[in-house]
PDB file of C-alpha atoms in Angstrom:
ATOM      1  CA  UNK A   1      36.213  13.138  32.880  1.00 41.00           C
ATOM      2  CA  UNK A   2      35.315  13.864  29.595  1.00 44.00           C
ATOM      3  CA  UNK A   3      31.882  13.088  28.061  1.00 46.00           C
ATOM      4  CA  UNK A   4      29.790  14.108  24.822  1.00 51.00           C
ATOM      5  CA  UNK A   5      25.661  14.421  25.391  1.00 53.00           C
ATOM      6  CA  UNK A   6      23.059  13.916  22.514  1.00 57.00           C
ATOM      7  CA  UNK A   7      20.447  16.340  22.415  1.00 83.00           C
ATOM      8  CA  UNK A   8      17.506  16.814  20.640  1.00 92.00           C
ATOM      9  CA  UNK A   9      14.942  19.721  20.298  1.00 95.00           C
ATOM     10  CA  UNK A  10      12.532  16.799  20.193  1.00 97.00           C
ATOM     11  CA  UNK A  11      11.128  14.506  22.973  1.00 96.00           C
ATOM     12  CA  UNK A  12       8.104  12.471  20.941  1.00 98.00           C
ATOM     13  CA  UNK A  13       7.466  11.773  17.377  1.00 98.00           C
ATOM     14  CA  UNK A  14       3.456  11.528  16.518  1.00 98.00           C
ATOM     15  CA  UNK A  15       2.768   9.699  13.201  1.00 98.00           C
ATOM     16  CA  UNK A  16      -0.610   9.753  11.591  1.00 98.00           C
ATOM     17  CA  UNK A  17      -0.911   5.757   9.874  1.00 98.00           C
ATOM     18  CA  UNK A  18      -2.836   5.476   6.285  1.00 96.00           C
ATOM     19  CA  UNK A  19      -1.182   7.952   3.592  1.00 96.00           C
ATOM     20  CA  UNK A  20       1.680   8.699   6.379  1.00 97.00           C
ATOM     21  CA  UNK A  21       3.276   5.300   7.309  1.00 97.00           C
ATOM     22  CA  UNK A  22       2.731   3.842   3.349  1.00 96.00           C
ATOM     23  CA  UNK A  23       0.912   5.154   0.540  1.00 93.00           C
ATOM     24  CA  UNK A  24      -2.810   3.999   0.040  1.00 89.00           C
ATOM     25  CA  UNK A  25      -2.334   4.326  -3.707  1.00 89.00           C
ATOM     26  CA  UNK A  26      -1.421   0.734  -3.752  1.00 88.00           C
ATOM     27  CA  UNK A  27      -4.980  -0.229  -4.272  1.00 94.00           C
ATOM     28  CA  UNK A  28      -5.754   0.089  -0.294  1.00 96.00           C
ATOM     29  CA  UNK A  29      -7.424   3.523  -0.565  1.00 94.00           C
ATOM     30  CA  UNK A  30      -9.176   2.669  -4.020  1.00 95.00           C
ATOM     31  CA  UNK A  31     -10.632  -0.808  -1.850  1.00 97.00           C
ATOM     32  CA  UNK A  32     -11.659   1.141   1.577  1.00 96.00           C
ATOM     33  CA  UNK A  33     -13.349   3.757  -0.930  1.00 96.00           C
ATOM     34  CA  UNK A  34     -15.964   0.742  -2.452  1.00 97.00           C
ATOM     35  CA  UNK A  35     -16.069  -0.819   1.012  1.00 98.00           C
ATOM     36  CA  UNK A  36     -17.689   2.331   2.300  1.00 98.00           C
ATOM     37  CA  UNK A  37     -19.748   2.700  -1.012  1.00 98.00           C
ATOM     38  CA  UNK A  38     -21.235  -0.426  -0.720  1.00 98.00           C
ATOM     39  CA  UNK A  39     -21.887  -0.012   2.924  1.00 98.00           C
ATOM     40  CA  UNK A  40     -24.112   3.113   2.292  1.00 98.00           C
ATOM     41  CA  UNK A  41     -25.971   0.501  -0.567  1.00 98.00           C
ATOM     42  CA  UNK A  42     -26.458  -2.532   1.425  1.00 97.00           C
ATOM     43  CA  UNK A  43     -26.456  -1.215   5.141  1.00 96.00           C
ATOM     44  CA  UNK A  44     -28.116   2.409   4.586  1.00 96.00           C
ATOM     45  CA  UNK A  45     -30.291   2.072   1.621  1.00 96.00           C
ATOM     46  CA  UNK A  46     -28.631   4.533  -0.522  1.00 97.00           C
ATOM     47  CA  UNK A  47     -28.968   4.264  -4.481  1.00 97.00           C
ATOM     48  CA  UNK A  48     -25.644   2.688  -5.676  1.00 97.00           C
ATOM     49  CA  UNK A  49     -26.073   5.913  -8.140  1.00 97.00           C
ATOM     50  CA  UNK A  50     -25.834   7.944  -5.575  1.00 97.00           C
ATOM     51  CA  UNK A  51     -23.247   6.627  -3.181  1.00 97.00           C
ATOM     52  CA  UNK A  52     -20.169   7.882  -4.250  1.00 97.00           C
ATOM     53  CA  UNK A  53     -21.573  11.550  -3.987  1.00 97.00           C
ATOM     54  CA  UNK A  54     -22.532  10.254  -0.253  1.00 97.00           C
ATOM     55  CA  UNK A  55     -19.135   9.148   0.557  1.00 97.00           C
ATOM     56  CA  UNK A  56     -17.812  12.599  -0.727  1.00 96.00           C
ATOM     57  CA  UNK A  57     -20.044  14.623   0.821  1.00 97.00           C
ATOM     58  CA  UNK A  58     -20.533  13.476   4.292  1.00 96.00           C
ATOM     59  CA  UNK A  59     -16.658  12.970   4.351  1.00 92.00           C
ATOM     60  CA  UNK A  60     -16.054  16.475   3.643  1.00 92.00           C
ATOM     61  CA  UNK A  61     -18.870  17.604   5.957  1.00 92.00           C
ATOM     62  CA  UNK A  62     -18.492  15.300   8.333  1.00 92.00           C
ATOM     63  CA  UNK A  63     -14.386  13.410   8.497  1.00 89.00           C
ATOM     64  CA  UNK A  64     -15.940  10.611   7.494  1.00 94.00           C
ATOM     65  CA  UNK A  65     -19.368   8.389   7.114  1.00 96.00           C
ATOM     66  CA  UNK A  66     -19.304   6.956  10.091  1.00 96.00           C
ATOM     67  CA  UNK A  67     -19.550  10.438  11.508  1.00 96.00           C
ATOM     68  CA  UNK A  68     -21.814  11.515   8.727  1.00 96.00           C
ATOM     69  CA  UNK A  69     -24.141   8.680   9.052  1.00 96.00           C
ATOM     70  CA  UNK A  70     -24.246   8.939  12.782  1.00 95.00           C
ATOM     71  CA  UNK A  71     -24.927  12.897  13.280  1.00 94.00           C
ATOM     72  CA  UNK A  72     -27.832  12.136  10.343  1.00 94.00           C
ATOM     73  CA  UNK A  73     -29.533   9.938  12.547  1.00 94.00           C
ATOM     74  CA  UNK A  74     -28.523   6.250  11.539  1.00 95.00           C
ATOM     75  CA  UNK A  75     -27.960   4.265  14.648  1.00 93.00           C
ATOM     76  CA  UNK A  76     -24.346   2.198  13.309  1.00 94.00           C
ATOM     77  CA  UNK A  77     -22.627   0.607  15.627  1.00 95.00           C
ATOM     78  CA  UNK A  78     -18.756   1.627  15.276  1.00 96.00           C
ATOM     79  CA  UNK A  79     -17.469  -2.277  14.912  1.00 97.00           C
ATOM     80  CA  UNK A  80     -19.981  -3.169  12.149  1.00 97.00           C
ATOM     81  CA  UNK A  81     -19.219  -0.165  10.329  1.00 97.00           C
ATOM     82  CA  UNK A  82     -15.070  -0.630  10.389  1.00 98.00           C
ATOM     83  CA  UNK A  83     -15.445  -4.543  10.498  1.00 98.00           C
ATOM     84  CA  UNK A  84     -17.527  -4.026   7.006  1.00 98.00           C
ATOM     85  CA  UNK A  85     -15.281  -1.156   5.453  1.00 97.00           C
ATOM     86  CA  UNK A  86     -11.936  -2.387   7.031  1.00 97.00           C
ATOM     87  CA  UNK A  87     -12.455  -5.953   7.083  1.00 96.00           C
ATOM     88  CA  UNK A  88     -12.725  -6.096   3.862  1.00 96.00           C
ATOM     89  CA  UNK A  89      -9.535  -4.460   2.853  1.00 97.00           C
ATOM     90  CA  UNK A  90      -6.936  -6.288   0.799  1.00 97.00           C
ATOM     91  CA  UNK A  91      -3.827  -6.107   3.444  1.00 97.00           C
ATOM     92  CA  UNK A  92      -1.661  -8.209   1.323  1.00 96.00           C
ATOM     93  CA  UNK A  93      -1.188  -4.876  -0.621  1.00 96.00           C
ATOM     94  CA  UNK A  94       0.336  -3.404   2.148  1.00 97.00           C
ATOM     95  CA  UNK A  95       4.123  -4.444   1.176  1.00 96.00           C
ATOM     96  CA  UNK A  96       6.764  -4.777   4.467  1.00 97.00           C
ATOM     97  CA  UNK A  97       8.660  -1.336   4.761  1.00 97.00           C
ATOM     98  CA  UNK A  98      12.482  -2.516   5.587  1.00 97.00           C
ATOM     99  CA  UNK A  99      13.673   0.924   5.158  1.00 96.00           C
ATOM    100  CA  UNK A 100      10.890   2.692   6.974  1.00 97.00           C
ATOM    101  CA  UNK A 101      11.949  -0.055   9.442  1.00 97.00           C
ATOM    102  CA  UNK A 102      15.811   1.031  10.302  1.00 96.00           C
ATOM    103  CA  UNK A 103      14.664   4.411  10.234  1.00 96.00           C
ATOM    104  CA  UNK A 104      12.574   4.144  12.980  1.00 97.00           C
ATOM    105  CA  UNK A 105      14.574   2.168  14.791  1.00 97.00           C
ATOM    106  CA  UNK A 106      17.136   4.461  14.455  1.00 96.00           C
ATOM    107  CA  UNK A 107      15.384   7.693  16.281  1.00 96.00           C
ATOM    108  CA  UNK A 108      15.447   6.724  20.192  1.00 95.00           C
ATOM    109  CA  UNK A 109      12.408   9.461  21.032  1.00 97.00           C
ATOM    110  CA  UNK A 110       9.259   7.851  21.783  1.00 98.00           C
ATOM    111  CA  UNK A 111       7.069   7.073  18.598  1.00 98.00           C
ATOM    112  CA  UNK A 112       3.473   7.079  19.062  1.00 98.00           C
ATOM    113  CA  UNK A 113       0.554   6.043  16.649  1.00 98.00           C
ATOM    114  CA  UNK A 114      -2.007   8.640  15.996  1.00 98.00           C
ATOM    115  CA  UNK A 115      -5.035   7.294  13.716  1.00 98.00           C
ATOM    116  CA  UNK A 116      -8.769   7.806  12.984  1.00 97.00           C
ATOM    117  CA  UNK A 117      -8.794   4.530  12.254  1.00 97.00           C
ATOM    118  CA  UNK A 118      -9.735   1.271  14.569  1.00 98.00           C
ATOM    119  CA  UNK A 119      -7.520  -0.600  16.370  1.00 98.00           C
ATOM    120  CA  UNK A 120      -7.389  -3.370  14.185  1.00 98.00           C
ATOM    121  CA  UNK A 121      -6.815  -1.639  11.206  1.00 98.00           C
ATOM    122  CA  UNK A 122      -4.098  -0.518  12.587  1.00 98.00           C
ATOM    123  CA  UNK A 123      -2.475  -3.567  14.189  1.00 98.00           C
ATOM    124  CA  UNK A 124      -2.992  -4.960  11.213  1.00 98.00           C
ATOM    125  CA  UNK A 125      -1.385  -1.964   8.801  1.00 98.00           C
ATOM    126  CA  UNK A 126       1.428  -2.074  11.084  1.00 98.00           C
ATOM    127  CA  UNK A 127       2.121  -6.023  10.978  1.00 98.00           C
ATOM    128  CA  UNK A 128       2.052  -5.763   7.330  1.00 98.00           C
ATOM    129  CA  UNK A 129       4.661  -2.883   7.231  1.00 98.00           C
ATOM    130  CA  UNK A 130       6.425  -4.871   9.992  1.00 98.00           C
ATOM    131  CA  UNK A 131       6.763  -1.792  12.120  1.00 98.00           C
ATOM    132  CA  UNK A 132       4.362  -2.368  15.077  1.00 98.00           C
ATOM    133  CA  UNK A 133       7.080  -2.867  17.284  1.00 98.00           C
ATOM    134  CA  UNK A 134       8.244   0.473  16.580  1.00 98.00           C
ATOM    135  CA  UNK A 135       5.787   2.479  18.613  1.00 98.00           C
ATOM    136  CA  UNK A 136       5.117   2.864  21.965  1.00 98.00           C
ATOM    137  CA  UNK A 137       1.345   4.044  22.161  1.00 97.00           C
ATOM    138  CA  UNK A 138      -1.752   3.250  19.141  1.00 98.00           C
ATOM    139  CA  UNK A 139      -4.122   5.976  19.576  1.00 98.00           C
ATOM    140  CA  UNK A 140      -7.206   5.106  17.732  1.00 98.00           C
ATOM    141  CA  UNK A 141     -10.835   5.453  16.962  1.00 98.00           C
ATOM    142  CA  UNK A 142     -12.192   3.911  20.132  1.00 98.00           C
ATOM    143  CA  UNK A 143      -9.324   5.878  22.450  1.00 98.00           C
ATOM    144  CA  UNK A 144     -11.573   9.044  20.671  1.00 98.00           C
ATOM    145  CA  UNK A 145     -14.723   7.436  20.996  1.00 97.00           C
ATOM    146  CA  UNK A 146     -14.830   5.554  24.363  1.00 96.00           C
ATOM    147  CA  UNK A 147     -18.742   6.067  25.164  1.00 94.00           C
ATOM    148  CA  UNK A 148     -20.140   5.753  21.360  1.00 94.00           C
ATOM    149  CA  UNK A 149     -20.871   2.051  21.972  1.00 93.00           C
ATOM    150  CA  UNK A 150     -22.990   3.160  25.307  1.00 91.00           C
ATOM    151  CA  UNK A 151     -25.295   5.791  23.374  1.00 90.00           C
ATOM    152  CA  UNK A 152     -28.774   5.095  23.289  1.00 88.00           C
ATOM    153  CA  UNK A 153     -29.246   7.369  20.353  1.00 91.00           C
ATOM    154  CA  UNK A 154     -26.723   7.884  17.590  1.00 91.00           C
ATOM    155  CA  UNK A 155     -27.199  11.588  17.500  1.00 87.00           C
ATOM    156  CA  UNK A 156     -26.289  11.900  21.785  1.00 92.00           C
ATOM    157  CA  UNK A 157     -22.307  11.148  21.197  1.00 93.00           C
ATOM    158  CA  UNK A 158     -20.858  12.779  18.210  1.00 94.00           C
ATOM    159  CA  UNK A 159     -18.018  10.882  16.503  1.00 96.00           C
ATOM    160  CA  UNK A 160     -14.807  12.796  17.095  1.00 97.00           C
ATOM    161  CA  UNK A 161     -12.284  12.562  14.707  1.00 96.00           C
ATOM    162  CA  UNK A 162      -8.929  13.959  13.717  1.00 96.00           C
ATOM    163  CA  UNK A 163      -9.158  17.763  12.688  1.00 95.00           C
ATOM    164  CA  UNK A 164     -11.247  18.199  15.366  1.00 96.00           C
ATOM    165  CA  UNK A 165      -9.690  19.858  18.335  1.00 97.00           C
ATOM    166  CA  UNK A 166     -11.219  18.016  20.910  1.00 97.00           C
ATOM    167  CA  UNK A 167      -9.415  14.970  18.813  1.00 98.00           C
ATOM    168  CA  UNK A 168      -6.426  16.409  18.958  1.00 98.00           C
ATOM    169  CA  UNK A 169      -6.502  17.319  22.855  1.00 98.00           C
ATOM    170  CA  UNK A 170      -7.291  14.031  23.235  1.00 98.00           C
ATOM    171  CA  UNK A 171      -4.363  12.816  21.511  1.00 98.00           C
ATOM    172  CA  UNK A 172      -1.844  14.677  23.126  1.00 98.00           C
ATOM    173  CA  UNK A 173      -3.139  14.090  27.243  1.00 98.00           C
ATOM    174  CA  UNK A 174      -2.862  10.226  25.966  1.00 98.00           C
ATOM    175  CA  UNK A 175       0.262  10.259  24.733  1.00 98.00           C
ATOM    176  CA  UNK A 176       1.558  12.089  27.189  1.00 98.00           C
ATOM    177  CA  UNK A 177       3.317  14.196  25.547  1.00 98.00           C
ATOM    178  CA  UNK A 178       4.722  18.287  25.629  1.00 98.00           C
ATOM    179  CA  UNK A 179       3.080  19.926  22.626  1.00 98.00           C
ATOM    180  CA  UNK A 180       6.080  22.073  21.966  1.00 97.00           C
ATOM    181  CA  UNK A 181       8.797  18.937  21.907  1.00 97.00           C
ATOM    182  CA  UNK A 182       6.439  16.600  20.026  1.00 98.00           C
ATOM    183  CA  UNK A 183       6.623  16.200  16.087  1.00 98.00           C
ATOM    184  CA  UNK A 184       3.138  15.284  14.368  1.00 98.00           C
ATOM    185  CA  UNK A 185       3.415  13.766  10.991  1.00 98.00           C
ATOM    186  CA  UNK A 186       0.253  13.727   8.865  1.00 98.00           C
ATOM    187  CA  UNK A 187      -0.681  13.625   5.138  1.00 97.00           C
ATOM    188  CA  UNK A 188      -3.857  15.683   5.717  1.00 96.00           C
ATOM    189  CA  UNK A 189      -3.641  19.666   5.835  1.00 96.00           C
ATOM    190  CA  UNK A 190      -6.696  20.075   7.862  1.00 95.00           C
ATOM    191  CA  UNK A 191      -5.166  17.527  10.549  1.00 97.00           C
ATOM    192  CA  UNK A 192      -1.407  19.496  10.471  1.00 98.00           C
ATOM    193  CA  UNK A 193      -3.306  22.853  11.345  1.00 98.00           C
ATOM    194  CA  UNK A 194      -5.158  21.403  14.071  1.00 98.00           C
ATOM    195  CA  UNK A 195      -1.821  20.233  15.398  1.00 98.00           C
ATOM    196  CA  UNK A 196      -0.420  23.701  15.385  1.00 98.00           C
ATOM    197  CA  UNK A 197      -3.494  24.882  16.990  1.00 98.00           C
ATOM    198  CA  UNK A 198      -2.881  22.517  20.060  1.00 98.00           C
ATOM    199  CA  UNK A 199       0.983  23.191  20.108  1.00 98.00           C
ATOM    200  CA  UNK A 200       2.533  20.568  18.224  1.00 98.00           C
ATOM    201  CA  UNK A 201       5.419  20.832  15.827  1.00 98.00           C
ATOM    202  CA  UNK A 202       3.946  19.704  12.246  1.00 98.00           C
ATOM    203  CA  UNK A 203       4.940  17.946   9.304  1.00 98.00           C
ATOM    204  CA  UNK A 204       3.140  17.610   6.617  1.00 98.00           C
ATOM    205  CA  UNK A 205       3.671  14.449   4.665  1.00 97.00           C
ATOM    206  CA  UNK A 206       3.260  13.857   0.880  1.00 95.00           C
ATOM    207  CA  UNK A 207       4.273  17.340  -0.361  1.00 94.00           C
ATOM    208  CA  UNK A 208       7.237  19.021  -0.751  1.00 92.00           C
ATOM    209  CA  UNK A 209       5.869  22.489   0.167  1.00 93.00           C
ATOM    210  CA  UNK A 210       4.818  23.410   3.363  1.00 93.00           C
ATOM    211  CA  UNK A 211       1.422  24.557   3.963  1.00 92.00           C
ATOM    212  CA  UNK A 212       1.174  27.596   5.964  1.00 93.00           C
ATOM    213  CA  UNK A 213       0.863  25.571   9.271  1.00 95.00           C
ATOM    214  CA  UNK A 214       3.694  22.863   8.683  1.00 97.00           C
ATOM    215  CA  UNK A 215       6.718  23.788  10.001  1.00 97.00           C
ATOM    216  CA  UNK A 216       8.115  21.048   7.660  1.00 97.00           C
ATOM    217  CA  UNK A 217       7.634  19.448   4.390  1.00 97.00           C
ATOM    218  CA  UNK A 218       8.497  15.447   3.775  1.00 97.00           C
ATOM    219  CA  UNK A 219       7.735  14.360   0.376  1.00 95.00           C
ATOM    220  CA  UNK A 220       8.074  10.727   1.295  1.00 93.00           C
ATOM    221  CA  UNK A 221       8.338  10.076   4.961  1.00 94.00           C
ATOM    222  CA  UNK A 222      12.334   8.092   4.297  1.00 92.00           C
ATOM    223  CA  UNK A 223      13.491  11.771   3.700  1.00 93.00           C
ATOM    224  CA  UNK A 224      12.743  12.379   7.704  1.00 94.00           C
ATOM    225  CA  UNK A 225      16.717  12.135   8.273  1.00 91.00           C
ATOM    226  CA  UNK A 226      17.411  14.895   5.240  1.00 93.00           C
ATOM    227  CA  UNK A 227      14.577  17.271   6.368  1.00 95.00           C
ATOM    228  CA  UNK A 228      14.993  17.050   9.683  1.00 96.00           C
ATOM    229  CA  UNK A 229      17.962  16.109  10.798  1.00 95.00           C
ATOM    230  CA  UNK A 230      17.798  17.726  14.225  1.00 95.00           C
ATOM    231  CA  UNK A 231      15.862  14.425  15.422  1.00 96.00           C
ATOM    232  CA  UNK A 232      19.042  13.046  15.275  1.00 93.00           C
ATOM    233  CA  UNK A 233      21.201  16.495  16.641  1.00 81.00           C
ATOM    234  CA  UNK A 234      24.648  14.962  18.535  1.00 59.00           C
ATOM    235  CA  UNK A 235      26.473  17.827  20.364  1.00 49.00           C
ATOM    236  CA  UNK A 236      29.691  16.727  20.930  1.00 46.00           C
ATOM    237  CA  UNK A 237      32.304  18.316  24.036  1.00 43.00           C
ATOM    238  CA  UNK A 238      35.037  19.182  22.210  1.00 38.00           C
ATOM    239  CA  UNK A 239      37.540  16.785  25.108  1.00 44.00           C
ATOM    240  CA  UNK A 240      35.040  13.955  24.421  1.00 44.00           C
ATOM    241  CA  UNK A 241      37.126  10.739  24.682  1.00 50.00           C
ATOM    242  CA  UNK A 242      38.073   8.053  21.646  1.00 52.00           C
ATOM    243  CA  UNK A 243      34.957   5.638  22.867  1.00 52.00           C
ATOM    244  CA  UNK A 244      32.654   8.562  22.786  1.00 45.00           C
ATOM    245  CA  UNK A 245      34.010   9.453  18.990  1.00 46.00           C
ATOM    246  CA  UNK A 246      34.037   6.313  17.718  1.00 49.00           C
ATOM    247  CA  UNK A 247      29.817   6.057  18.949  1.00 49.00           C
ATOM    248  CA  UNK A 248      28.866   8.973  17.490  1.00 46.00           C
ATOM    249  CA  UNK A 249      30.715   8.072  14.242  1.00 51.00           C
ATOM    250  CA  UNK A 250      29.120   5.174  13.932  1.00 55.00           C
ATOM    251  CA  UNK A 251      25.640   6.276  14.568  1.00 53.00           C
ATOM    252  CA  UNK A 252      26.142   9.061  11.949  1.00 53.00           C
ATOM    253  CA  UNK A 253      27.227   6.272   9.828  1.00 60.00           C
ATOM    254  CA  UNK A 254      24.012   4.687  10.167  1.00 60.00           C
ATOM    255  CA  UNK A 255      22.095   7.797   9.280  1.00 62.00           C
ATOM    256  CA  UNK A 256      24.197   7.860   6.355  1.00 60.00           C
ATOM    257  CA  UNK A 257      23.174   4.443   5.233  1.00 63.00           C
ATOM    258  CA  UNK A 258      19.335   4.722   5.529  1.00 55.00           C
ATOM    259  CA  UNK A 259      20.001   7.626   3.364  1.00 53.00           C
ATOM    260  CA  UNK A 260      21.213   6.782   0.420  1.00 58.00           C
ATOM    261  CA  UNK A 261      19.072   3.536   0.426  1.00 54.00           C
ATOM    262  CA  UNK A 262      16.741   3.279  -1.968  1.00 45.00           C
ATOM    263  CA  UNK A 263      13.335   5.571  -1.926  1.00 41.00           C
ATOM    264  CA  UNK A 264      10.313   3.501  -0.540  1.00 37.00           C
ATOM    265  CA  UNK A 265       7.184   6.029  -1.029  1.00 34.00           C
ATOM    266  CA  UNK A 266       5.303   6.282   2.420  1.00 32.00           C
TER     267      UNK A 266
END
């Protein structure tokens, strides 16, 4: 009897959240930026002169304050710290994502969540965008970091965090997933090499050049379908049947549509 197969070189599809799934230029990153600034003030005792030049430097040192502030010896608990610098956050800027929405819908590989962030940043990022549904797995802060809130002193569990390899090991035994079938999307350059390091096929969002360890380039995430159309690859028998035909038209048709929608920036 006659049949057609879909194939893909791809079994899983990683996504990194903030600057990945929608663009923190909406006034998200600008707020999370004076959340942690004023935590540093009000929590740590830090000149408000000085704070921004914190925030810079221990993220850049460090992946972020949390870790900074932790490794320097200030004993933060991990839910104050993201309850007072994500809590905060103005989530009504964070604008539904129909588009973003068919396209995921449309790739049947598993879709995973992959996020230095806490869980309820991200279950709430994800409401917003109206895309939680989409994925299959949230790996988070506290998936990294399950003995932080059992330390005694800040200093005896560093904070690990996305470039990090252990991160990134961890990331992949949760999910489940075979390095060399997996795509990991991710706006950050340091994050997409430490992907490669571990295995993964990268993708480098927010940039339409490659750096040296993507092995793709997505502008805006919606141009997945253009760029790498191979998530999608139908290899049809050539004595495939009129049913068969008439399927794979029609989901090619629906690639075609979520294509020449209109742009949404991710």
């Amino acid at each position: 009897m006659a049949s057609c197969t879909i194939s893909s070189p791809f079994d899983s599809l990683i996504f990194d959240l903030d600057d990945t799934l929608y663009s923190s230029k909406s006034g998200i990153g600008q707020a999370l930026k004076q959340n942690v600034q004023d935590f540093l003030v009000e929590k740590c005792g830090f000149p408000e002169s000085e704070a921004p030049k914190v925030n810079r430097d221990l993220f850049r040192t460090y992946g972020s304050s949390l870790a900074g502030l932790r490794a320097l010896g200030y004993n933060i608990n991990p839910d104050d710290y993201h309850s007072f610098v994500h809590g905060r956050l103005p989530y009504d800027l964070i604008r539904p994502d129909p588009r973003l929405r068919r396209l995921l819908q449309s790739i049947n590989q598993r879709k995973i969540i992959f996020t230095n962030s806490d869980r309820i940043h991200a279950d709430k990022a994800l409401d917003r965008l109206g895309i939680k549904d989409c994925f299959e797995i949230i790996i988070c802060f506290e998936t990294m970091n399950p003995n932080l809130w059992n330390s005694n002193r800040p200093d005896e569990f560093p904070v690990v965090l996305k470039p990090s390899i252990e991160a990134m090991k961890i990331g992949v035994d949760v999910a489940e997933v075979d390095p060399r079938r997996t795509l990991f999307f991710d706006d950050n350059v340091k994050n997409v090499a430490a992907g490669k390091i571990v295995g993964l096929r990268t993708v480098l969002v927010g940039s339409a050049i490659k750096s040296k360890e993507a092995d793709y380039a997505l502008e805006i995430l919606t141009n997945m379908a253009q760029v790498i159309p191979e998530i999608w690859v139908i290899n049809e028998e050539i004595n495939a049947n009129d049913s068969d035909k008439k399927r794979i038209s029609h989901a090619l048709t629906e690639i075609d549509s979520l294509l020449s929608a209109t742009s949404v920036g991710a």
